[in-house]
Coordinates of C-alpha atoms in Angstrom, one line a residue:
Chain A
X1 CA -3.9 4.6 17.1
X2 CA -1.3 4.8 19.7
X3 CA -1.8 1.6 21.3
X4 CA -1.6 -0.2 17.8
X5 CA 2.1 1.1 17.6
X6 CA 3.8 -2.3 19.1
X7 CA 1.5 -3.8 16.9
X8 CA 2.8 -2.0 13.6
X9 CA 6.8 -1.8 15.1
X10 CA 6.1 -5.8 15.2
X11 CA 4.7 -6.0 11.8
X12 CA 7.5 -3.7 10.4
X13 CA 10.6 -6.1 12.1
X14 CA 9.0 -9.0 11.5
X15 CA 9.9 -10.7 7.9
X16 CA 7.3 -9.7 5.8
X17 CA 8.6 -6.2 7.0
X18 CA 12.0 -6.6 5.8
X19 CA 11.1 -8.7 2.9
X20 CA 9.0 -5.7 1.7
X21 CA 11.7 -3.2 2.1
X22 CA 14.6 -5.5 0.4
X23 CA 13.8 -6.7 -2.9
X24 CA 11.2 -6.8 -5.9
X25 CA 8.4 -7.2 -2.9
X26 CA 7.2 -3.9 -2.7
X27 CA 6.7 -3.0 -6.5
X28 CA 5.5 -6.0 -6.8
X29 CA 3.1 -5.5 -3.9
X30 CA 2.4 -1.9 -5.5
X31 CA 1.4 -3.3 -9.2
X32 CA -0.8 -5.7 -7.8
X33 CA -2.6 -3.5 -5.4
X34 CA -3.6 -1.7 -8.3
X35 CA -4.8 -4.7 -10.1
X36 CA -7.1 -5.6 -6.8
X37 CA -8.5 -2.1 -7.1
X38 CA -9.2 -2.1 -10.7
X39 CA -11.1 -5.1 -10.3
X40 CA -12.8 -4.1 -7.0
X41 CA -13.4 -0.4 -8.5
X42 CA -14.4 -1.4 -11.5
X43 CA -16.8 -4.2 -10.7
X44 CA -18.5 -2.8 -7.8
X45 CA -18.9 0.8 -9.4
X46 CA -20.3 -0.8 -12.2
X47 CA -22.9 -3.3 -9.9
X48 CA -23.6 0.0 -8.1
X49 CA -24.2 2.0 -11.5
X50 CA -26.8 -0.8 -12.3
X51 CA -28.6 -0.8 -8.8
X52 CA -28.9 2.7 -9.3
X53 CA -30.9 2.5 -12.5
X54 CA -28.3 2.3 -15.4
X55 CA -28.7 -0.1 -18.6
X56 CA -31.7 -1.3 -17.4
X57 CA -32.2 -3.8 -20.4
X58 CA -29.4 -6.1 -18.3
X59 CA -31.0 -8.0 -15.3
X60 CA -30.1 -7.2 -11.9
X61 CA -29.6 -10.5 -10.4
X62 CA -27.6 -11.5 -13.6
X63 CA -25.2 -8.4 -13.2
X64 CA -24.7 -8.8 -10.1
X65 CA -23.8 -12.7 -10.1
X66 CA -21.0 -11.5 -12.7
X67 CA -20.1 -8.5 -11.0
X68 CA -19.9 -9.8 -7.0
X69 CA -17.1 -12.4 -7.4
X70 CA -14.7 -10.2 -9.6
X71 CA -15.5 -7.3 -6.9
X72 CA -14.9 -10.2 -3.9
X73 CA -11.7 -11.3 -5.5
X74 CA -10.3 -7.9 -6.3
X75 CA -11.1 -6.8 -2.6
X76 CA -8.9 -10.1 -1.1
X77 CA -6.3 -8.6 -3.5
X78 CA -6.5 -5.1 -2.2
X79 CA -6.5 -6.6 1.2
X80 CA -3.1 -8.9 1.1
X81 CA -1.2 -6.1 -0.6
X82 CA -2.5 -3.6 1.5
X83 CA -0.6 -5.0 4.7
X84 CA 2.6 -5.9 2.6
X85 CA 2.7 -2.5 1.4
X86 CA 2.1 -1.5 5.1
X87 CA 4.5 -3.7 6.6
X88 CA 6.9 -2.3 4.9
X89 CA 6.1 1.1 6.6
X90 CA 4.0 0.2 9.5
X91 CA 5.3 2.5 12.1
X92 CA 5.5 5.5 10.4
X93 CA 2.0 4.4 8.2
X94 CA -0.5 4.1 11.4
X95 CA 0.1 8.1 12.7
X96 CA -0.5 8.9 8.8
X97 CA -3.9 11.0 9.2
X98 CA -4.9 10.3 5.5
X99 CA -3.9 6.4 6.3
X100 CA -6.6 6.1 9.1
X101 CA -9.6 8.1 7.2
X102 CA -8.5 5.3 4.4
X103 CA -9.2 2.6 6.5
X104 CA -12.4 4.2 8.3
X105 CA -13.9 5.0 4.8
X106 CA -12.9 1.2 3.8
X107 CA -14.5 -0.3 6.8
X108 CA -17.5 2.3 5.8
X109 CA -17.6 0.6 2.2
X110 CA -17.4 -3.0 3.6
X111 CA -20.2 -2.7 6.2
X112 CA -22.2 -1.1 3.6
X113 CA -21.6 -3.8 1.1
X114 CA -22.3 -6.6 4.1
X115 CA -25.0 -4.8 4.6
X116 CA -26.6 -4.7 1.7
X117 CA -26.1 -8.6 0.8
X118 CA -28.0 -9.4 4.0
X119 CA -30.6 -6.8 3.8
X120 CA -31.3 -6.8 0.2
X121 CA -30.5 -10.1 -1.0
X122 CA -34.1 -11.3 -2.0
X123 CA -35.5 -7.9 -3.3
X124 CA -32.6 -8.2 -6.6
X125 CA -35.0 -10.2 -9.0
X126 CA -37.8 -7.1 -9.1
X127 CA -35.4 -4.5 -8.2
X128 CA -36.6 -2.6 -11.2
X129 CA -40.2 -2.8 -10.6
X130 CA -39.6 -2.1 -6.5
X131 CA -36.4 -0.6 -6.3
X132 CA -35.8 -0.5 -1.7
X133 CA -34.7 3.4 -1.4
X134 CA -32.5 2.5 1.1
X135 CA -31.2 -0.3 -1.2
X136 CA -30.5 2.6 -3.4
X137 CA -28.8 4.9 -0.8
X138 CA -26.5 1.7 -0.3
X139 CA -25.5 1.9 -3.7
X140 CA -25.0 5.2 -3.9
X141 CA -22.9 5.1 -0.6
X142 CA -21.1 2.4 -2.3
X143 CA -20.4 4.5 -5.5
X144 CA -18.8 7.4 -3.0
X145 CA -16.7 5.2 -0.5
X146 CA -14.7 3.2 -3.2
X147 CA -13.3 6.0 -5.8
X148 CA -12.7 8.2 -2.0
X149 CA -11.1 5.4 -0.6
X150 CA -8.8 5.2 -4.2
X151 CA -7.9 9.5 -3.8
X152 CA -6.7 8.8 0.2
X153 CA -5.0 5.7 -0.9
X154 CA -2.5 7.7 -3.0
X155 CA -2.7 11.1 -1.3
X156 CA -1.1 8.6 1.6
X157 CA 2.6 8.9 -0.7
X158 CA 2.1 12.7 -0.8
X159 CA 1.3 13.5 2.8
Chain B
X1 CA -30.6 7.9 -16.1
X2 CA -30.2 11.2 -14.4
X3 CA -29.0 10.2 -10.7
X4 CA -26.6 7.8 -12.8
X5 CA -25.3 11.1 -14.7
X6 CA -25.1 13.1 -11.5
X7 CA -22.7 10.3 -9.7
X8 CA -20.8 10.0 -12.9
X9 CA -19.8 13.7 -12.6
X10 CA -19.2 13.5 -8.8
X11 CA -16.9 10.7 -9.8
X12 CA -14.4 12.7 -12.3
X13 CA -15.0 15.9 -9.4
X14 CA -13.3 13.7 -6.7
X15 CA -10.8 11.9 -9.6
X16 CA -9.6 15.6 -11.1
X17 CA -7.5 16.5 -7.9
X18 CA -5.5 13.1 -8.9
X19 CA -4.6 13.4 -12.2
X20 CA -3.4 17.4 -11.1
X21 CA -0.9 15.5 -8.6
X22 CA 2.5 14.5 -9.2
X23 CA 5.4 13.7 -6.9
X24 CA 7.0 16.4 -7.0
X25 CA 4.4 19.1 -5.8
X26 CA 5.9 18.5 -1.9
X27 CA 8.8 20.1 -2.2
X28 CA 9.8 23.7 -3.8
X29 CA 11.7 23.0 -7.2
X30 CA 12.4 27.0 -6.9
X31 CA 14.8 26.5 -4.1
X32 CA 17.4 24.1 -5.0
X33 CA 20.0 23.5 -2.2
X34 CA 23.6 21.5 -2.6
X35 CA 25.3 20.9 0.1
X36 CA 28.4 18.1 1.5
X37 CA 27.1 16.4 4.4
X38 CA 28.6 13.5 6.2
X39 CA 25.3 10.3 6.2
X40 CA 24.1 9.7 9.9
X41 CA 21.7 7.1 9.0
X42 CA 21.3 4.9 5.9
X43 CA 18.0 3.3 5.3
X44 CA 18.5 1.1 2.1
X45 CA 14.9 0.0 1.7
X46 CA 11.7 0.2 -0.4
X47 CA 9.8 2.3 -1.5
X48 CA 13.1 4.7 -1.5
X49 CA 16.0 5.0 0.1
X50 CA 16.9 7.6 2.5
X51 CA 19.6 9.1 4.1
X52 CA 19.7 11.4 7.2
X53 CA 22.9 14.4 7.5
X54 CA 23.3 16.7 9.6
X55 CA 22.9 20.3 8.0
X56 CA 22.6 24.1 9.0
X57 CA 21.9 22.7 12.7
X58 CA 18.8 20.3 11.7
X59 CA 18.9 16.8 10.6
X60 CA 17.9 16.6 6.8
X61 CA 15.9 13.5 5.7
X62 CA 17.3 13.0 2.6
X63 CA 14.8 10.9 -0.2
X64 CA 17.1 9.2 -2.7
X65 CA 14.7 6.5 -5.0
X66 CA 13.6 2.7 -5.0
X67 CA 16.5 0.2 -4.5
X68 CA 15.7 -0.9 -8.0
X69 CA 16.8 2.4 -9.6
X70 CA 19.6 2.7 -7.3
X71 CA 21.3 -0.5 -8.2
X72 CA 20.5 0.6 -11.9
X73 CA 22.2 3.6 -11.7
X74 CA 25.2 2.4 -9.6
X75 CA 24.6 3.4 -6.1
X76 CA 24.5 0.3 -4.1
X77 CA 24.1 -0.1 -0.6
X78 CA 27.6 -0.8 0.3
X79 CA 28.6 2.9 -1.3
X80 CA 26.5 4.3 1.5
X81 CA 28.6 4.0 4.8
X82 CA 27.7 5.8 7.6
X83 CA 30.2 8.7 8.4
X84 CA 30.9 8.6 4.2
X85 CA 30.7 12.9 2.9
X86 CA 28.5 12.7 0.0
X87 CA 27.3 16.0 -2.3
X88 CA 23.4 16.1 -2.6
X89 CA 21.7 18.3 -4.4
X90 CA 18.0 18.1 -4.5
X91 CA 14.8 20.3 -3.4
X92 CA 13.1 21.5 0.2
X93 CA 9.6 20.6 1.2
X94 CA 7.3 23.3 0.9
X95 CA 6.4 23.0 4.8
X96 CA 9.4 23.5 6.6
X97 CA 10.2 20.0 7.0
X98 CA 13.4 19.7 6.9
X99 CA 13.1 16.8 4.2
X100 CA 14.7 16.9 1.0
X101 CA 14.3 15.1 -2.7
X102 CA 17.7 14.5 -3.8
X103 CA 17.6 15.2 -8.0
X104 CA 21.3 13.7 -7.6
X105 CA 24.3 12.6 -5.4
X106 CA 27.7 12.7 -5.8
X107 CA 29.2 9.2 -4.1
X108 CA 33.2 9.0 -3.9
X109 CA 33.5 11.3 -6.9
X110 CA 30.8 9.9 -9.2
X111 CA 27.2 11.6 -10.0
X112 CA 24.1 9.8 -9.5
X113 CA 21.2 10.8 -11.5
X114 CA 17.7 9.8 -9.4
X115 CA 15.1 11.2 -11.6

């Protein structure tokens, strides 16, 4: 992490750094953060919920054609906030222990989630009848990463 | 249903910890500490303000709140010169640190509320 410090110091001094510590940026930046992770927790929990066998009497490929764009959108959100909210910080925020697990489980989840698209893409419209086990352990994966990567999020305030 | 069930409850295991937190379970609410202490550093910025001063041989950082609240409550950032003896009276961390949440600040004779 070290030799991403001259990275960070540069993101903290450059505007979007002092921009975020000045004004109505950061709880600004804060509030929508959480609206990106409602609708990233909240749709891909739910996708994940149905992968793994829940309310069966709703299609898979339907659900997730509803669920993946809402989960997409509310990850871009998560994303752009994410480095204003770090800017803001940066220098002190990239030696924060709990900060790098946050991103490694993150990266964890968006692998996983890559992953699955690729691997699983075709096998949605008889998921019932042949659920993939592995396509199952993604979900499952899925369903742990998130909410984990929600508890090291704010345990990053109180560390 | 059942493996759906069993994640559910993982779920609200992981989520209890959360809703147990609050801000102020840091620092030791038992051990209040006032002190006059001239500010070394001012950092007027979001998320909160802080001040550093010098005190009992360590340098304190001193939490105040968001600029928004500060402005609100009349402590603006040109009644925090450096060198300026301010009163703050606020709470340890539990760890040692020598950090401090200020509850309040007294600023050329006037009280501050933060919380």
């Amino acid at each position: 992490m070290s030799a991403l410090m001259p990275l960070a110091q540069t993101l903290e001094d450059a505007w979007l750094g002092q921009w975020m510590r000045a004004g109505w940026g950061y709880p600004a930046a804060n509030v929508l953060h959480l609206v990106g992770l409602a609708m990233l927790l909240g749709a891909i929990a739910l996708l994940d919920l149905r992968l793994l066998g829940y309310g069966r009497r709703l299609p898979v490929p339907e659900v997730s054609r509803l669920l993946t764009p809402l989960g997409v959108a509310g990850l871009l959100l998560v994303c752009v906030t994410g480095v204003c909210l770090f800017a803001a910080d940066a220098s002190a925020l990239i030696g924060s222990r709990i900060m790098q697990l946050k991103l490694g489980v993150v990266a964890v989840a968006v692998i996983n989630a890559l992953a699955f698209r690729v691997c699983f893409r075709d096998r949605l419209a008889d998921w019932d009848t042949r659920p993939p086990r592995l396509g199952r352990a993604s979900a499952a994966l899925s369903l742990l990463c998130w909410p984990f990567a929600l508890v090291l999020g704010r345990l990053i305030a109180y560390t | 249903m059942r493996p759906a069930r069993l994640l559910l409850s993982l779920l609200l295991l992981i989520a209890l910890p959360v809703l147990a937190h609050h801000g102020w379970s840091s620092y030791d609410a038992n051990k209040a500490m006032r002190f006059d202490a001239a500010l070394a550093e001012v950092k007027y910025r979001n998320p909160h303000a802080e001040v550093g001063v010098d005190h009992g041989g360590k340098r304190w950082n001193v939490v105040l709140a968001p600029l928004s609240r500060l402005a609100s409550r009349g402590l603006p950032e040109a009644a925090l010169t450096e060198g300026k003896t301010i009163t703050i009276e606020g709470y340890p961390r539990l760890d040692g640190t020598p950090e401090l949440r200020a509850e309040r600040v007294v600023v050329d004779g006037k009280t501050i509320e933060l919380r």
